[in-house]
Amino acid sequence: MNKYKMTVGLEVHAELKTNTKIFCSCQNSFGQKPNSLVCPICMGLPGALPSLNREAVILAVRAGLACGCEIERNTKLDRKNYFYPDLPKAFQISQYDKPLCHGGKIEIEDNGKKKYIGITRIHIEEDAGKLLHGENGETLIDYNRCGVPLIEIVSMPCIHSSSEAKSYLKELRNILLSLGVSDCKMNEGSMRCDVNISVAPEESTEMGQKVEIKNINSFAFAAKAIDHEFSRQCALLDSGEQILPQTRRYNEATGKTDLMRTKESAEDYRFFPEPDLLPLHLGEDEINRSLRSLPELPSARKERYKKELLLSDYDANIICSDPELSALFEKAAQGTKYKKLLANLLLGEALRLCKSDGFHSPMKAEYFSELCELWGEEKITSSCAKKLLCRLWEDAEQKRLLKHPAQIAEDEGLWQINSEDELKALAQKAIEKSPKAVLDFKAGKERAFGTIKGALMSESGGKANPQKAEEILRRLLNEI
Ligand code: ZN
Ligand code: MN
């Protein structure tokens, strides 16, 4: 068995969130009645002429700036010629040798290690229709997606494991979502990914033959496709066979990659400048305006949380890795001094309660703020805060009438117990109920104290002020 290394480059297609399509005024909308959003332009009927949607260009420029790319001031669109049933024009309007953006990078964190992934280019192009394969072998075509604006983001081949690839895809999605340029729903196909992978002996300085895996629609599948393709190529190399340039498809059912076609080269597409569209010129003020309107990016937000809110690297990282989670944190943090408690609640209970793939909270930010204020001001204990969170979350999920945390605490008597007398009574009960632990403790076993304190806390229904309870309990135990 030889040792091999993999080199992976990713091509990500993301649909832009424009109102209309890229070259016509048809609506850009997912999930509509098949073939209801089409016109002579996006259907490629003879004589129909495209005109470029300015909104698509602006969104693509935003994506480019956020990825640290250089924006090309003078660019153009090109025809990429090929026939496929989902492409009625028999060519795709794309960009060939002058992409709108080039030469950027994004920072990823993979297993605690930081690394930059280079971005070769980002170009704009149009999407194709969707083929729907029926059970009886028939294929239906929905042309609604024809002409939906896309950006294609091409990474440098500098990814060396499936987990790095996954981190890159997640970070890219995070950036695009926070920019609002795409909704990046992999299950609806608004973000898709092609993998280029080559395998070579560990010590080799040259890259192996590139194989492409097309149209992967989840992060998990991307990782699986890469791992499977790596072992397939390793096995071929071990048996002395050659890797052929191919386009393969990831098969979700088998977890393997299957051959689609032997690879075509760029020449086969017979690219040429799109004769029906003028070259594209971008002014400095246009680009500066986009630059100024960029929101805070996830990586900058993470640094701010660490520096200003004193969150740990770990907390800041998780919060900023999900756009909805970080938006909720951002909003809730404005309503409470206790940011660290807020991070604890979100990363503990809330993430646990959240059953969806990405983070989604049915509960409004203000409820989180109120909960943290009560907890931080020691009006409720941490265990009550968690209990209340579960309760509020469920109420919100079931769309039951929402009471504010303080109201529930009042109605159900969940306030923290701070009174000396009450705590003393609870401590006495706990001592009575844990005779063995008391003996152990008196014999010098400090660990037994935890058992007795646990009994006290549970006796109080989790409401005893933990520090005060501990003091009183120690005092009573010393008197025994
Ligand atoms: Zn149209
Ligand atoms: Mn493309």
XYZ file of C-alpha atoms and ligand atoms in Angstrom:
482
model
C 0.000 0.000 0.000
C 1.413 3.347 -1.031
C 0.669 6.592 0.767
C -1.315 9.152 -1.191
C -2.463 12.714 -0.680
C -5.511 14.378 -2.126
C -5.817 17.855 -3.561
C -9.284 19.297 -3.836
C -10.663 22.402 -5.472
C -14.325 23.320 -5.150
C -16.659 25.065 -7.546
C -19.706 26.400 -5.790
C -22.769 27.673 -7.611
C -25.030 29.980 -5.640
C -28.273 31.438 -6.960
C -28.497 35.155 -6.418
C -31.472 36.546 -4.523
C -32.625 38.969 -7.208
C -36.249 39.783 -7.923
C -35.995 38.912 -11.587
C -33.848 36.660 -13.744
C -30.466 37.682 -15.075
C -31.357 38.487 -18.706
C -35.146 38.943 -18.703
C -37.860 40.268 -16.423
C -39.272 36.871 -15.438
C -39.627 36.432 -11.685
C -36.808 34.648 -9.868
C -38.751 32.451 -7.494
C -38.429 28.876 -6.273
C -41.247 26.356 -5.981
C -43.698 27.906 -8.487
C -45.858 25.987 -10.955
C -43.530 24.348 -13.528
C -42.888 26.428 -16.651
C -44.917 29.356 -15.338
C -41.942 31.740 -15.053
C -40.657 31.766 -18.617
C -40.538 34.107 -21.600
C -39.008 34.104 -25.096
C -35.685 35.374 -23.698
C -35.065 32.706 -21.066
C -36.487 30.064 -23.417
C -34.023 31.124 -26.114
C -36.630 31.707 -28.816
C -35.248 33.125 -32.074
C -34.893 36.898 -32.075
C -35.213 37.367 -28.331
C -32.454 39.551 -26.885
C -31.056 39.470 -23.352
C -30.322 42.505 -21.215
C -28.209 42.229 -18.100
C -29.847 42.578 -14.671
C -27.931 45.212 -12.729
C -29.034 43.796 -9.371
C -27.299 40.489 -10.166
C -24.024 42.273 -10.897
C -24.225 44.232 -7.642
C -24.845 41.098 -5.588
C -21.942 39.331 -7.292
C -19.668 42.306 -6.582
C -20.687 42.172 -2.907
C -19.791 38.479 -2.786
C -16.457 39.225 -4.451
C -15.599 42.035 -2.044
C -16.534 39.913 0.972
C -14.183 37.186 -0.256
C -11.362 39.696 -0.642
C -11.397 39.529 -4.446
C -10.207 42.080 -6.928
C -13.201 43.394 -8.891
C -12.659 43.583 -12.634
C -13.653 47.060 -13.856
C -14.002 46.010 -17.488
C -15.479 42.640 -18.085
C -17.740 40.789 -20.491
C -20.025 37.841 -20.833
C -19.325 34.788 -22.971
C -21.259 31.985 -24.537
C -20.509 28.481 -23.377
C -21.907 26.168 -26.018
C -23.272 22.744 -25.236
C -26.473 20.845 -25.697
C -28.506 19.424 -22.880
C -32.295 19.224 -22.544
C -32.340 21.614 -19.589
C -30.718 24.341 -21.709
C -33.141 25.387 -24.465
C -30.750 27.945 -26.014
C -28.037 25.271 -26.355
C -25.597 27.719 -24.812
C -25.144 29.204 -21.372
C -24.254 32.861 -20.975
C -21.343 32.793 -18.564
C -17.925 34.385 -18.199
C -14.787 32.844 -19.602
C -11.492 34.720 -19.544
C -12.570 37.890 -17.714
C -14.479 36.919 -14.598
C -16.079 39.704 -12.581
C -13.965 38.892 -9.498
C -10.638 37.159 -9.048
C -7.921 36.475 -6.525
C -9.545 36.394 -3.077
C -9.338 34.217 -0.009
C -11.430 33.210 2.954
C -10.317 32.040 6.343
C -11.570 28.718 7.612
C -11.086 26.858 10.838
C -10.804 23.108 10.621
C -10.301 21.023 13.765
C -9.045 24.097 15.600
C -6.546 24.972 12.856
C -6.904 28.209 10.921
C -6.169 28.310 7.238
C -6.821 30.512 4.229
C -8.471 29.010 1.167
C -7.693 30.961 -1.970
C -10.483 31.998 -4.309
C -9.406 31.841 -7.933
C -12.429 33.591 -9.371
C -16.102 34.433 -9.002
C -18.089 34.868 -12.185
C -21.740 35.436 -13.046
C -23.770 33.165 -15.285
C -27.284 31.881 -15.805
C -28.779 28.731 -14.340
C -30.316 25.978 -16.479
C -33.748 24.352 -16.138
C -34.473 21.364 -13.967
C -34.966 17.814 -15.183
C -37.405 15.737 -13.171
C -36.894 12.026 -13.653
C -40.073 10.036 -13.057
C -40.416 6.500 -11.756
C -41.402 5.060 -15.118
C -38.344 6.320 -16.885
C -39.981 9.482 -18.209
C -38.283 12.855 -17.780
C -40.117 16.127 -17.322
C -38.537 19.536 -17.707
C -39.222 22.653 -15.668
C -37.726 25.753 -17.311
C -38.515 28.122 -14.425
C -34.891 27.994 -13.309
C -33.565 28.921 -16.767
C -31.917 32.311 -16.517
C -31.843 32.492 -12.728
C -28.649 34.410 -11.888
C -25.781 32.434 -10.431
C -22.354 33.151 -9.126
C -19.779 30.430 -9.569
C -17.081 30.583 -6.907
C -13.954 28.665 -7.787
C -11.486 27.862 -5.013
C -7.803 27.238 -5.457
C -6.815 23.579 -5.303
C -5.515 23.907 -1.761
C -7.940 21.753 0.196
C -6.482 18.479 1.435
C -9.221 16.656 3.325
C -12.969 16.179 3.241
C -13.281 17.952 6.557
C -11.419 21.009 5.236
C -13.757 20.998 2.255
C -16.740 20.956 4.594
C -15.381 23.818 6.701
C -14.797 25.847 3.547
C -18.330 25.237 2.274
C -19.816 26.164 5.641
C -17.815 29.377 5.877
C -18.683 30.324 2.315
C -22.366 29.718 2.988
C -22.106 31.749 6.180
C -20.570 34.668 4.283
C -23.100 34.590 1.432
C -25.992 34.392 3.885
C -24.766 37.277 5.987
C -24.361 39.347 2.799
C -27.901 38.466 1.781
C -26.789 37.649 -1.768
C -28.135 34.093 -1.794
C -30.360 32.002 0.431
C -27.934 29.078 0.007
C -30.518 26.341 0.442
C -28.706 23.214 -0.623
C -31.913 21.158 -0.490
C -33.597 23.539 -2.955
C -30.531 23.671 -5.170
C -29.802 27.351 -4.591
C -26.316 26.318 -3.497
C -24.589 23.421 -5.245
C -21.086 22.217 -5.344
C -18.765 20.472 -7.792
C -15.626 18.829 -6.511
C -12.339 18.593 -8.390
C -10.108 16.009 -6.835
C -6.728 14.644 -7.746
C -4.680 12.051 -5.964
C -0.907 11.670 -6.062
C 1.753 9.814 -4.083
C 2.532 11.641 -0.833
C 6.082 12.543 -1.888
C 5.125 13.692 -5.389
C 5.473 17.388 -6.194
C 3.066 17.141 -9.098
C -0.701 16.904 -8.874
C -2.458 13.794 -10.085
C -5.094 13.635 -12.810
C -8.096 15.801 -12.010
C -11.488 14.117 -11.715
C -14.658 16.125 -11.331
C -17.701 15.186 -9.257
C -20.783 17.157 -10.232
C -23.809 18.631 -8.520
C -23.507 17.703 -4.902
C -26.333 19.102 -2.811
C -25.288 18.774 0.809
C -22.156 19.369 2.863
C -22.288 15.809 4.160
C -22.491 14.401 0.614
C -19.561 16.561 -0.462
C -17.446 15.068 2.314
C -18.602 11.545 1.511
C -18.031 11.989 -2.218
C -14.493 13.235 -1.575
C -13.661 10.375 0.780
C -15.094 7.807 -1.579
C -13.374 9.233 -4.626
C -10.071 9.389 -2.758
C -10.186 5.713 -1.870
C -11.341 4.753 -5.373
C -8.371 6.545 -6.913
C -5.928 5.196 -4.315
C -7.013 1.673 -5.150
C -6.571 2.310 -8.884
C -3.105 3.782 -8.362
C -2.133 0.868 -6.123
C -3.027 -1.600 -8.833
C -0.942 0.365 -11.302
C -3.864 1.746 -13.264
C -4.150 5.202 -14.709
C -6.647 7.780 -13.482
C -8.673 9.034 -16.424
C -10.016 12.572 -16.730
C -13.688 12.097 -16.002
C -16.829 13.735 -14.790
C -18.498 11.624 -12.161
C -21.702 11.877 -10.187
C -22.164 11.234 -6.489
C -24.791 8.579 -5.907
C -26.611 9.314 -2.655
C -28.065 5.812 -2.452
C -24.774 3.905 -2.714
C -22.436 6.538 -1.276
C -20.212 6.010 -4.336
C -19.331 8.071 -7.373
C -20.450 6.841 -10.816
C -19.063 7.738 -14.210
C -21.106 10.384 -16.076
C -18.852 11.132 -19.023
C -15.231 11.363 -19.939
C -14.207 14.916 -19.383
C -14.697 17.581 -22.004
C -12.116 20.347 -22.190
C -12.672 24.089 -22.360
C -12.180 23.991 -26.155
C -15.194 21.728 -26.502
C -17.414 24.521 -25.245
C -16.286 26.861 -28.024
C -16.477 29.910 -25.751
C -16.866 33.226 -27.519
C -17.921 36.718 -26.386
C -21.708 37.025 -26.122
C -22.633 39.126 -29.172
C -26.012 40.223 -27.773
C -24.601 41.930 -24.674
C -22.290 44.914 -24.377
C -19.066 44.643 -22.392
C -19.607 45.505 -18.744
C -17.948 48.555 -17.190
C -18.014 49.138 -13.467
C -17.313 52.583 -12.077
C -15.261 53.271 -8.958
C -18.239 54.845 -7.208
C -20.294 51.728 -7.874
C -17.658 49.553 -6.256
C -17.080 51.955 -3.373
C -20.784 52.030 -2.672
C -20.829 48.227 -2.487
C -17.779 48.259 -0.269
C -19.373 50.691 2.160
C -22.599 48.726 2.298
C -20.953 45.443 3.262
C -22.245 44.152 6.592
C -19.959 42.937 9.343
C -18.612 39.598 8.131
C -18.656 36.489 10.329
C -14.883 36.518 10.887
C -14.894 40.174 12.009
C -17.891 39.571 14.216
C -16.105 36.678 15.876
C -13.107 38.869 16.722
C -15.407 41.565 18.100
C -17.198 39.089 20.361
C -13.874 37.939 21.720
C -12.446 41.400 22.237
C -15.463 43.422 23.326
C -17.799 40.886 24.870
C -14.964 38.716 26.199
C -16.466 35.538 24.831
C -14.162 32.549 24.572
C -12.761 31.609 21.193
C -14.924 28.501 21.301
C -18.191 30.344 22.055
C -17.521 33.120 19.536
C -16.681 30.570 16.898
C -19.864 28.553 17.283
C -22.101 31.623 17.502
C -20.612 33.154 14.360
C -20.648 29.944 12.374
C -24.414 30.126 11.923
C -26.028 33.294 10.547
C -29.332 32.863 12.363
C -27.660 32.002 15.656
C -25.378 35.005 15.403
C -28.260 37.308 14.429
C -30.224 36.148 17.460
C -27.229 36.548 19.757
C -26.583 40.017 18.370
C -30.151 41.104 19.003
C -30.531 39.494 22.423
C -27.143 40.832 23.585
C -28.427 44.363 23.150
C -31.025 43.685 25.821
C -28.793 42.295 28.546
C -25.534 43.024 30.329
C -24.928 39.329 30.785
C -23.479 38.351 27.396
C -21.596 35.340 28.694
C -24.777 33.929 30.280
C -26.533 34.535 26.981
C -23.835 32.604 25.137
C -24.196 29.787 27.678
C -27.957 29.578 27.214
C -27.738 29.649 23.434
C -24.920 27.160 23.085
C -26.290 24.873 25.783
C -30.053 24.616 26.012
C -31.072 26.399 22.821
C -28.806 24.388 20.505
C -29.944 21.207 22.220
C -33.611 22.114 21.757
C -33.078 23.040 18.142
C -33.916 20.105 15.931
C -33.451 21.724 12.561
C -30.254 21.450 10.553
C -29.137 25.039 10.866
C -30.052 26.996 13.982
C -33.589 28.244 14.190
C -35.274 29.650 17.261
C -39.048 29.941 17.570
C -38.399 32.241 20.555
C -37.836 35.959 20.099
C -34.561 37.593 21.089
C -36.155 39.741 23.812
C -37.134 36.637 25.786
C -33.514 35.532 25.809
C -32.461 38.976 27.036
C -35.064 38.968 29.817
C -34.061 35.499 30.900
C -30.399 36.511 31.121
C -31.237 39.630 33.116
C -33.178 37.565 35.665
C -30.367 35.034 35.870
C -27.581 37.630 35.956
C -29.363 39.650 38.678
C -29.629 36.429 40.704
C -33.401 36.478 40.678
C -33.439 32.958 39.292
C -30.838 30.193 39.415
C -29.093 28.755 36.399
C -31.177 25.606 36.570
C -34.363 27.697 36.615
C -33.087 29.747 33.710
C -32.641 26.555 31.714
C -36.008 25.217 32.800
C -37.672 28.469 31.798
C -35.916 28.453 28.454
C -37.251 24.983 27.651
C -40.710 26.077 28.664
C -40.625 29.280 26.587
C -39.162 27.461 23.601
C -41.924 24.854 23.675
C -44.628 27.479 24.077
C -43.257 29.385 21.112
C -42.966 26.223 19.041
C -46.554 25.225 19.787
C -47.606 28.828 19.179
C -49.124 28.932 22.650
C -49.725 32.275 24.264
C -46.332 33.541 25.350
C -45.809 34.800 28.865
C -42.681 36.717 29.688
C -40.079 34.889 31.777
C -40.666 37.072 34.833
C -44.396 36.390 34.651
C -43.889 32.625 34.566
C -41.407 32.837 37.426
C -43.973 34.823 39.422
C -46.938 32.575 38.580
C -45.094 29.364 39.251
C -42.919 30.460 42.151
C -39.581 29.991 40.455
C -37.741 32.873 42.120
C -34.381 32.114 43.605
C -34.410 31.363 47.331
C -32.085 33.779 49.122
C -33.544 33.872 52.619
C -31.187 32.608 55.312
C -33.963 30.815 57.198
C -35.345 29.019 54.199
C -31.896 27.950 53.059
C -31.073 26.717 56.566
C -34.215 24.602 56.640
C -33.344 23.160 53.237
C -29.791 22.415 54.385
C -31.068 20.593 57.451
C -33.384 18.458 55.333
C -30.540 17.636 52.948
C -28.335 16.554 55.867
C -31.094 14.336 57.246
C -31.613 12.738 53.844
C -27.939 11.973 53.212
C -26.612 10.240 56.327
C -23.982 8.245 54.476
C -22.616 11.268 52.616
C -22.509 13.212 55.891
C -20.439 10.460 57.530
C -18.107 10.368 54.511
C -17.749 14.121 54.573
C -16.966 14.159 58.261
C -14.361 11.446 57.581
C -12.627 13.902 55.257
C -14.078 12.965 51.901
C -14.627 16.356 50.254
C -16.420 14.738 47.327
C -19.294 13.743 49.589
C -20.114 17.420 49.987
C -21.335 17.483 46.401
C -23.862 14.768 47.175
C -25.288 16.685 50.126
C -25.407 19.945 48.191
C -27.115 18.116 45.346
C -29.750 16.906 47.811
C -30.265 20.489 48.987
C -30.627 21.821 45.459
C -33.118 19.156 44.493
C -35.018 19.689 47.747
C -35.353 23.355 46.702
C -36.525 22.477 43.231
C -33.324 23.967 41.833
C -34.214 27.356 43.287
C -31.700 27.735 46.140
C -29.076 30.447 45.730
C -26.128 28.132 45.142
C -23.386 30.199 46.802
C -25.394 31.042 49.907
C -26.690 27.481 50.167
C -23.147 26.202 50.072
C -22.007 28.561 52.835
C -24.881 27.625 55.115
C -24.487 23.933 54.423
C -20.782 24.023 55.272
C -21.533 25.898 58.469
C -24.136 23.371 59.561
C -21.892 20.431 58.688
C -19.054 21.910 60.710
C -21.347 22.177 63.707
C -22.120 18.448 63.586
Zn -37.747 35.034 -18.982
Mn -20.918 27.174 -13.866
